[in-house]
Tab-separated table of C-alpha atoms in Angstrom:
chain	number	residue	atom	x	y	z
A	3	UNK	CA	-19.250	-19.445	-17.192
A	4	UNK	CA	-16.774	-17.525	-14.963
A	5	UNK	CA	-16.326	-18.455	-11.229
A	6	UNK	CA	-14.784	-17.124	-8.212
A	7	UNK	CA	-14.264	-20.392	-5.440
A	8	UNK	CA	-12.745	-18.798	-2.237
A	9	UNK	CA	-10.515	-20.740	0.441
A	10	UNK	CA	-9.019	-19.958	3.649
A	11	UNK	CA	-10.369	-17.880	6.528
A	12	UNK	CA	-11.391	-19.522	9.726
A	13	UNK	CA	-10.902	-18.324	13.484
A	14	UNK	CA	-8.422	-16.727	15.075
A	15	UNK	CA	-7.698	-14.523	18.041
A	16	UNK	CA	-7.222	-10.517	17.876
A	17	UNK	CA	-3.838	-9.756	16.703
A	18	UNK	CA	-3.631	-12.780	14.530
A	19	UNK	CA	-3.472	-13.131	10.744
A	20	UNK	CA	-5.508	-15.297	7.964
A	21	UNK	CA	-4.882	-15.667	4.208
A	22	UNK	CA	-7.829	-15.415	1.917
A	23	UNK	CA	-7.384	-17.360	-1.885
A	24	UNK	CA	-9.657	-16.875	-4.873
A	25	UNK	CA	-9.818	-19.263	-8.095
A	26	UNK	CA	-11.410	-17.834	-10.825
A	27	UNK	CA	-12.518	-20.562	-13.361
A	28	UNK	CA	-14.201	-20.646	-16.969
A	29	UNK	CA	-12.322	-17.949	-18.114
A	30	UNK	CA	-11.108	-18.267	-21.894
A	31	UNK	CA	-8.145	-15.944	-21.624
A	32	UNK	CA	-6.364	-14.203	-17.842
A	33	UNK	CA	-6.883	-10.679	-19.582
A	34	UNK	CA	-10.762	-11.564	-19.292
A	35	UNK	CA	-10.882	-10.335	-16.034
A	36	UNK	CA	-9.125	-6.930	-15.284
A	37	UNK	CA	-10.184	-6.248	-11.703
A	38	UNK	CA	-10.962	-8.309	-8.880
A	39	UNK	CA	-11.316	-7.687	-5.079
A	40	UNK	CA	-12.723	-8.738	-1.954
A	41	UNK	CA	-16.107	-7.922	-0.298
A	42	UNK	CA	-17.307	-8.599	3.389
A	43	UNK	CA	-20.452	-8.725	5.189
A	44	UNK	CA	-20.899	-8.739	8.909
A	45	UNK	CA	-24.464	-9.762	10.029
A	46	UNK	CA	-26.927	-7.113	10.132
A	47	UNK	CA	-24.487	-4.705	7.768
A	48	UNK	CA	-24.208	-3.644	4.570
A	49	UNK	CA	-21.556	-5.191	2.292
A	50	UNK	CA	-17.944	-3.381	2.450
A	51	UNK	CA	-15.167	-3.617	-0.151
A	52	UNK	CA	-12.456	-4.568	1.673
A	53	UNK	CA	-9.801	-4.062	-1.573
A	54	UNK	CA	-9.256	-4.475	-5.177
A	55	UNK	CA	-6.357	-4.421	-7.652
A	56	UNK	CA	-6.858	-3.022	-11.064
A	57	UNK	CA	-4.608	-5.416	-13.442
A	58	UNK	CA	-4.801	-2.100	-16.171
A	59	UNK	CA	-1.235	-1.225	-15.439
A	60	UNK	CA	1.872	-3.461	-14.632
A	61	UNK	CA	2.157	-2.537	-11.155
A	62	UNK	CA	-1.581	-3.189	-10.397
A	63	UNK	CA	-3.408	-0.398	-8.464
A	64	UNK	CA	-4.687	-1.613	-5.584
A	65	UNK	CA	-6.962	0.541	-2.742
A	66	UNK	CA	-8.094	-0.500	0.553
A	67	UNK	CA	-10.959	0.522	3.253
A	68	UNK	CA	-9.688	2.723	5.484
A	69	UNK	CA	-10.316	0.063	8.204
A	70	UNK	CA	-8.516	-1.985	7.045
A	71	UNK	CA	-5.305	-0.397	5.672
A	72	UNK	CA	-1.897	-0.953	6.630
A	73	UNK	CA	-3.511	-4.725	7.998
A	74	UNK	CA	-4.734	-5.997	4.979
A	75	UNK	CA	-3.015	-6.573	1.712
A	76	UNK	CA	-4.497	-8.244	-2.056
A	77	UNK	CA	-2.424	-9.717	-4.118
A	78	UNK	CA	-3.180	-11.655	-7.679
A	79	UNK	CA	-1.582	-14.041	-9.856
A	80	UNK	CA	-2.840	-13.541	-13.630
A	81	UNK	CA	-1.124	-16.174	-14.828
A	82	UNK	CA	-2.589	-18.915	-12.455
A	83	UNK	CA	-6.350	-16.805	-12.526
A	84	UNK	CA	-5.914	-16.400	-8.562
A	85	UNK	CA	-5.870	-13.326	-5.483
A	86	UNK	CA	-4.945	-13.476	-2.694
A	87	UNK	CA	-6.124	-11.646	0.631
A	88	UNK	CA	-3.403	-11.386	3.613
A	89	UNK	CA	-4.793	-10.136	7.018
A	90	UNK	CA	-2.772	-9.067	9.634
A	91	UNK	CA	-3.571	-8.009	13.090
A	92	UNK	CA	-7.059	-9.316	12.867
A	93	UNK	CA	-9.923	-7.193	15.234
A	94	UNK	CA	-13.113	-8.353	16.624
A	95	UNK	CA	-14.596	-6.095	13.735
A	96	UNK	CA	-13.371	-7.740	10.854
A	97	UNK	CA	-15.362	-10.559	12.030
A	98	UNK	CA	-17.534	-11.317	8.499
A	99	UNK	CA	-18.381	-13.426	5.534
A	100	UNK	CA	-15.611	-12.177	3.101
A	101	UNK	CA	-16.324	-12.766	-0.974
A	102	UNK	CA	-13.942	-12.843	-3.840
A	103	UNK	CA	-15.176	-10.374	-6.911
A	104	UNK	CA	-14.304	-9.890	-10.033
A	105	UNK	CA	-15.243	-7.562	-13.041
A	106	UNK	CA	-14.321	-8.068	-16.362
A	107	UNK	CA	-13.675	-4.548	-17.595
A	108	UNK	CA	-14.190	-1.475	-14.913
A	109	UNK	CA	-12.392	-1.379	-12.181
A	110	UNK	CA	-13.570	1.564	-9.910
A	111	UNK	CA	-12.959	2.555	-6.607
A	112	UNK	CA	-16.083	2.984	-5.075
A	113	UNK	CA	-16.843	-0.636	-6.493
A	114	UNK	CA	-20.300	-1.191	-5.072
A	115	UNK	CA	-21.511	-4.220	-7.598
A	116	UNK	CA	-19.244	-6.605	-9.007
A	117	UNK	CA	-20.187	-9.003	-12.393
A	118	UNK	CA	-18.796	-11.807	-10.294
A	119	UNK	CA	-19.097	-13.054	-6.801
A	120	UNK	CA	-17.884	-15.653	-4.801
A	121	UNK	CA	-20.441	-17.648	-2.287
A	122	UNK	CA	-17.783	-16.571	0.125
A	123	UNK	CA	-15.836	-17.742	3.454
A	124	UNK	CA	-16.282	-16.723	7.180
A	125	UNK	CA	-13.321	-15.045	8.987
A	126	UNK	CA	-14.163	-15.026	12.793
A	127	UNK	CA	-11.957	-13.249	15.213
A	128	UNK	CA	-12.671	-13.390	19.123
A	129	UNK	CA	-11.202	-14.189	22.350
């Protein structure tokens, strides 16, 4: 049974930066998953993709919520079944529960409902 455990996050003030890092677990081969991403939910919103990266090619497409590009940026590490989310120059909105993902096979864009999801970790940024 595949599973996504997130670490990282916390509090920190506007302008600062957190890491994000996702183990994925019970998988019988890296290739098993080809896409995986990261989520968020404020309260009262809707969850957001925040990014993915689509391990299909060698360089790894990646895409990004136009909030949050040029601050945030996903990494992953097939080889140890881990990703990574940097984020720099944290606002007041990115303040959310933030969830690894991962899908086995597709790996779209608009990626509204990932196979796999992580019970997540809470970034809070204030003053």
């Amino acid at each position: 049974q595949v599973q996504l455990a997130e670490s990282g996050g916390g509090s920190v003030q506007p302008g600062g930066s957190l890491r994000l890092s996702c183990a994925v677990s019970g998988l019988t081969s890296s290739s098993d998953i080809l896409c995986m991403g990261w989520f968020r939910q404020a309260p009262g919103k809707g969850r957001e993709l925040v990014a993915r990266i689509d391990s299909s090619t060698s360089a790894g497409d990646t895409s990004y919520a136009d909030s949050v590009k040029g601050r945030f940026t996903i990494a992953r590490n097939r080889e140890e079944n881990k990703s990574y989310l940097v984020m720099n120059n944290l606002q007041l909105e990115d303040t959310a529960t933030y969830s690894c993902a991962a899908n086995r096979l597709a790996c779209p864009r608009r990626w509204n409902n990932p196979t796999f999801l992580g019970q997540g970790r809470q970034v809070t940024v204030s003053t």
